[in-house]
Amino acid sequence: MAIKQVLKMGDPVLLAVAKPVDRLDTPELHALIQDMHDTMESLNGAGLAAPQIGVGLQVVIFGFEKNQRYPDAGEVPFTVLINPQLTFLSEEKEDDWEGCLSVPGLRGMVPRYAQLRYQGVDQYGTVIDRNVNGFHARVVQHECDHLQGILYPMRIRDFRLFGFTDVLFPGQTVIDD
Ligand code: NI
């Protein structure tokens, strides 16, 4: 168990495309997921992708019961998703605020597909195949973007809706991502 340093925007490692995991249920994979879990929990994050701690593999984790950073979001089950594949189920997109542990202190308005199917496996090889919408779909797209070297500011369409969390949302309890 270890809390790792989260790489911040500007680090070229965050722009690399991650490789698929070819061996599941190994000690190395379990250790990686434990580190990711510990790191995400220590920062009160909603999700984390392996490249954010410097590991270029297609592994993301996400989920929360009630997240202080996203007080209006519904619950998302804690999920380990490896080698994900996304299928968008409609052309419809929704705008909402996003933050990222690699872009601390900022929020931006990001369009995301409203409905999608995601498939993959967990660390034991159990198949994951879900149709989701809303914030769950948003989190999956955000985390899987990290595996393609894409950070949410690269998805922003209107940069008037991008700024510091404490300025955008004055008076709210601000957690430094
Ligand atoms: Ni992120």
mmCIF file of C-alpha atoms and ligand atoms in Angstrom:
data_model
loop_
_atom_site.group_PDB
_atom_site.id
_atom_site.type_symbol
_atom_site.label_atom_id
_atom_site.label_comp_id
_atom_site.label_asym_id
_atom_site.label_seq_id
_atom_site.Cartn_x
_atom_site.Cartn_y
_atom_site.Cartn_z
ATOM 1 C CA MET A 1 0.000 0.000 0.000
ATOM 2 C CA ALA A 2 1.301 3.382 -0.931
ATOM 3 C CA ILE A 3 0.082 6.841 -1.752
ATOM 4 C CA LYS A 4 1.763 7.878 -4.986
ATOM 5 C CA GLN A 5 2.444 11.305 -6.364
ATOM 6 C CA VAL A 6 -0.120 12.316 -8.973
ATOM 7 C CA LEU A 7 1.475 13.760 -12.110
ATOM 8 C CA LYS A 8 0.266 17.213 -13.082
ATOM 9 C CA MET A 9 -0.668 18.661 -16.470
ATOM 10 C CA GLY A 10 2.494 19.562 -18.327
ATOM 11 C CA ASP A 11 4.141 16.237 -17.604
ATOM 12 C CA PRO A 12 4.577 14.471 -20.967
ATOM 13 C CA VAL A 13 3.774 11.112 -19.354
ATOM 14 C CA LEU A 14 0.134 12.244 -19.178
ATOM 15 C CA LEU A 15 0.071 12.666 -22.965
ATOM 16 C CA ALA A 16 1.199 9.115 -23.784
ATOM 17 C CA VAL A 17 -1.149 6.359 -24.984
ATOM 18 C CA ALA A 18 -1.385 3.541 -22.427
ATOM 19 C CA LYS A 19 -0.747 -0.100 -23.300
ATOM 20 C CA PRO A 20 -3.218 -2.957 -22.728
ATOM 21 C CA VAL A 21 -2.711 -5.202 -19.705
ATOM 22 C CA ASP A 22 -1.884 -8.705 -20.949
ATOM 23 C CA ARG A 23 -1.692 -10.607 -17.643
ATOM 24 C CA LEU A 24 -4.433 -10.381 -15.042
ATOM 25 C CA ASP A 25 -4.504 -11.414 -11.385
ATOM 26 C CA THR A 26 -0.761 -10.901 -10.877
ATOM 27 C CA PRO A 27 0.891 -9.505 -7.738
ATOM 28 C CA GLU A 28 2.133 -6.528 -9.755
ATOM 29 C CA LEU A 29 -1.366 -5.681 -10.992
ATOM 30 C CA HIS A 30 -2.877 -6.022 -7.525
ATOM 31 C CA ALA A 31 -0.166 -3.758 -6.106
ATOM 32 C CA LEU A 32 -0.829 -1.160 -8.813
ATOM 33 C CA ILE A 33 -4.542 -1.127 -8.052
ATOM 34 C CA GLN A 34 -3.902 -0.868 -4.320
ATOM 35 C CA ASP A 35 -1.618 2.111 -4.917
ATOM 36 C CA MET A 36 -4.199 3.737 -7.177
ATOM 37 C CA HIS A 37 -6.923 3.150 -4.603
ATOM 38 C CA ASP A 38 -4.835 4.567 -1.753
ATOM 39 C CA THR A 39 -3.841 7.581 -3.839
ATOM 40 C CA MET A 40 -7.374 8.354 -5.012
ATOM 41 C CA GLU A 41 -8.768 7.957 -1.506
ATOM 42 C CA SER A 42 -6.125 10.228 0.030
ATOM 43 C CA LEU A 43 -7.104 12.987 -2.408
ATOM 44 C CA ASN A 44 -10.857 12.377 -2.215
ATOM 45 C CA GLY A 45 -10.949 11.787 -5.957
ATOM 46 C CA ALA A 46 -13.769 10.364 -8.039
ATOM 47 C CA GLY A 47 -11.453 8.407 -10.295
ATOM 48 C CA LEU A 48 -7.848 7.796 -11.222
ATOM 49 C CA ALA A 49 -6.065 6.385 -14.254
ATOM 50 C CA ALA A 50 -2.767 4.492 -14.027
ATOM 51 C CA PRO A 51 -0.884 7.043 -16.200
ATOM 52 C CA GLN A 52 -1.605 9.669 -13.537
ATOM 53 C CA ILE A 53 0.793 7.839 -11.223
ATOM 54 C CA GLY A 54 3.233 7.242 -14.036
ATOM 55 C CA VAL A 55 2.170 3.748 -15.116
ATOM 56 C CA GLY A 56 1.377 3.490 -18.832
ATOM 57 C CA LEU A 57 -1.186 0.694 -18.637
ATOM 58 C CA GLN A 58 -4.901 0.630 -19.475
ATOM 59 C CA VAL A 59 -6.125 0.583 -15.880
ATOM 60 C CA VAL A 60 -8.631 3.002 -14.387
ATOM 61 C CA ILE A 61 -10.508 3.059 -11.114
ATOM 62 C CA PHE A 62 -13.512 5.163 -10.219
ATOM 63 C CA GLY A 63 -16.532 5.316 -7.993
ATOM 64 C CA PHE A 64 -17.837 6.916 -4.848
ATOM 65 C CA GLU A 65 -20.841 6.982 -2.599
ATOM 66 C CA LYS A 66 -21.007 10.702 -2.021
ATOM 67 C CA ASN A 67 -18.152 12.827 -3.222
ATOM 68 C CA GLN A 68 -17.525 16.262 -1.750
ATOM 69 C CA ARG A 69 -15.995 17.405 -5.008
ATOM 70 C CA TYR A 70 -19.186 16.515 -6.878
ATOM 71 C CA PRO A 71 -21.970 17.001 -4.325
ATOM 72 C CA ASP A 72 -24.723 16.883 -6.948
ATOM 73 C CA ALA A 73 -23.596 13.671 -8.584
ATOM 74 C CA GLY A 74 -25.281 10.355 -7.935
ATOM 75 C CA GLU A 75 -23.479 7.337 -6.598
ATOM 76 C CA VAL A 76 -21.177 5.379 -8.856
ATOM 77 C CA PRO A 77 -20.140 1.850 -7.802
ATOM 78 C CA PHE A 78 -16.451 1.437 -7.080
ATOM 79 C CA THR A 79 -15.021 -0.114 -10.234
ATOM 80 C CA VAL A 80 -11.661 -1.369 -11.459
ATOM 81 C CA LEU A 81 -11.747 -1.265 -15.254
ATOM 82 C CA ILE A 82 -8.931 -2.737 -17.333
ATOM 83 C CA ASN A 83 -8.545 -2.628 -21.133
ATOM 84 C CA PRO A 84 -11.777 -0.661 -21.522
ATOM 85 C CA GLN A 85 -13.798 -0.321 -24.676
ATOM 86 C CA LEU A 86 -16.448 2.392 -24.955
ATOM 87 C CA THR A 87 -19.435 2.395 -27.288
ATOM 88 C CA PHE A 88 -21.478 5.577 -27.426
ATOM 89 C CA LEU A 89 -25.193 4.770 -27.515
ATOM 90 C CA SER A 90 -26.412 8.067 -28.909
ATOM 91 C CA GLU A 91 -25.037 11.242 -30.417
ATOM 92 C CA GLU A 92 -26.400 13.276 -27.518
ATOM 93 C CA LYS A 93 -23.867 15.159 -25.424
ATOM 94 C CA GLU A 94 -24.275 16.890 -22.084
ATOM 95 C CA ASP A 95 -22.226 19.726 -20.604
ATOM 96 C CA ASP A 96 -21.110 19.633 -16.980
ATOM 97 C CA TRP A 97 -18.244 20.721 -14.772
ATOM 98 C CA GLU A 98 -15.183 18.510 -14.403
ATOM 99 C CA GLY A 99 -12.034 18.579 -12.398
ATOM 100 C CA CYS A 100 -9.010 16.324 -12.391
ATOM 101 C CA LEU A 101 -6.393 15.369 -9.829
ATOM 102 C CA SER A 102 -3.779 16.180 -12.493
ATOM 103 C CA VAL A 103 -5.217 19.689 -12.932
ATOM 104 C CA PRO A 104 -5.594 20.764 -9.293
ATOM 105 C CA GLY A 105 -7.649 23.767 -8.267
ATOM 106 C CA LEU A 106 -9.459 24.179 -11.597
ATOM 107 C CA ARG A 107 -12.813 23.287 -13.104
ATOM 108 C CA GLY A 108 -14.011 23.362 -16.686
ATOM 109 C CA MET A 109 -17.251 22.791 -18.564
ATOM 110 C CA VAL A 110 -16.839 19.678 -20.687
ATOM 111 C CA PRO A 111 -19.216 18.079 -23.193
ATOM 112 C CA ARG A 112 -19.528 14.290 -22.863
ATOM 113 C CA TYR A 113 -21.687 11.638 -24.478
ATOM 114 C CA ALA A 114 -24.795 11.175 -22.385
ATOM 115 C CA GLN A 115 -25.109 7.393 -22.766
ATOM 116 C CA LEU A 116 -22.529 4.735 -23.308
ATOM 117 C CA ARG A 117 -21.699 1.075 -22.947
ATOM 118 C CA TYR A 118 -18.384 0.189 -21.371
ATOM 119 C CA GLN A 119 -16.726 -3.181 -21.469
ATOM 120 C CA GLY A 120 -13.546 -4.533 -19.992
ATOM 121 C CA VAL A 121 -12.344 -6.727 -17.156
ATOM 122 C CA ASP A 122 -11.401 -6.224 -13.543
ATOM 123 C CA GLN A 123 -8.094 -7.263 -11.983
ATOM 124 C CA TYR A 124 -9.276 -10.881 -11.645
ATOM 125 C CA GLY A 125 -10.524 -11.145 -15.226
ATOM 126 C CA THR A 126 -14.205 -10.776 -14.375
ATOM 127 C CA VAL A 127 -16.019 -9.317 -17.360
ATOM 128 C CA ILE A 128 -17.530 -5.861 -16.937
ATOM 129 C CA ASP A 129 -20.253 -4.823 -19.380
ATOM 130 C CA ARG A 130 -22.487 -1.912 -18.394
ATOM 131 C CA ASN A 131 -24.788 0.614 -20.015
ATOM 132 C CA VAL A 132 -24.661 3.894 -18.102
ATOM 133 C CA ASN A 133 -25.623 7.522 -18.392
ATOM 134 C CA GLY A 134 -25.212 10.840 -16.595
ATOM 135 C CA PHE A 135 -22.317 11.333 -14.213
ATOM 136 C CA HIS A 136 -21.346 7.661 -14.335
ATOM 137 C CA ALA A 137 -20.906 7.947 -18.112
ATOM 138 C CA ARG A 138 -18.971 11.196 -17.634
ATOM 139 C CA VAL A 139 -16.514 9.672 -15.159
ATOM 140 C CA VAL A 140 -15.846 6.705 -17.446
ATOM 141 C CA GLN A 141 -15.148 8.989 -20.414
ATOM 142 C CA HIS A 142 -12.870 11.218 -18.324
ATOM 143 C CA GLU A 143 -10.835 8.290 -16.970
ATOM 144 C CA CYS A 144 -10.611 6.469 -20.292
ATOM 145 C CA ASP A 145 -9.464 9.708 -21.941
ATOM 146 C CA HIS A 146 -6.405 9.547 -19.660
ATOM 147 C CA LEU A 147 -5.485 6.245 -21.363
ATOM 148 C CA GLN A 148 -5.387 8.080 -24.693
ATOM 149 C CA GLY A 149 -3.277 10.926 -23.337
ATOM 150 C CA ILE A 150 -6.250 13.310 -23.240
ATOM 151 C CA LEU A 151 -6.850 15.671 -20.315
ATOM 152 C CA TYR A 152 -10.243 17.317 -19.862
ATOM 153 C CA PRO A 153 -9.050 20.862 -20.757
ATOM 154 C CA MET A 154 -8.407 19.474 -24.250
ATOM 155 C CA ARG A 155 -12.189 18.812 -24.494
ATOM 156 C CA ILE A 156 -13.356 22.263 -23.374
ATOM 157 C CA ARG A 157 -15.274 24.158 -26.051
ATOM 158 C CA ASP A 158 -15.866 27.469 -24.265
ATOM 159 C CA PHE A 159 -12.848 28.659 -22.302
ATOM 160 C CA ARG A 160 -14.988 31.258 -20.528
ATOM 161 C CA LEU A 161 -16.214 28.235 -18.582
ATOM 162 C CA PHE A 162 -12.800 27.230 -17.269
ATOM 163 C CA GLY A 163 -11.301 28.630 -14.096
ATOM 164 C CA PHE A 164 -10.266 28.273 -10.518
ATOM 165 C CA THR A 165 -12.683 26.335 -8.363
ATOM 166 C CA ASP A 166 -12.719 28.850 -5.515
ATOM 167 C CA VAL A 167 -13.503 31.695 -7.941
ATOM 168 C CA LEU A 168 -16.116 29.791 -9.947
ATOM 169 C CA PHE A 169 -17.859 28.473 -6.847
ATOM 170 C CA PRO A 170 -17.265 31.024 -4.080
ATOM 171 C CA GLY A 171 -18.355 30.078 -0.618
ATOM 172 C CA GLN A 172 -18.397 26.365 -1.290
ATOM 173 C CA THR A 173 -16.139 24.024 0.553
ATOM 174 C CA VAL A 174 -13.207 23.735 -1.787
ATOM 175 C CA ILE A 175 -11.078 20.663 -1.790
ATOM 176 C CA ASP A 176 -7.832 21.114 -3.655
ATOM 177 C CA ASP A 177 -8.665 18.238 -5.967
HETATM 178 NI NI NI B 1 -8.485 13.114 -14.468
#
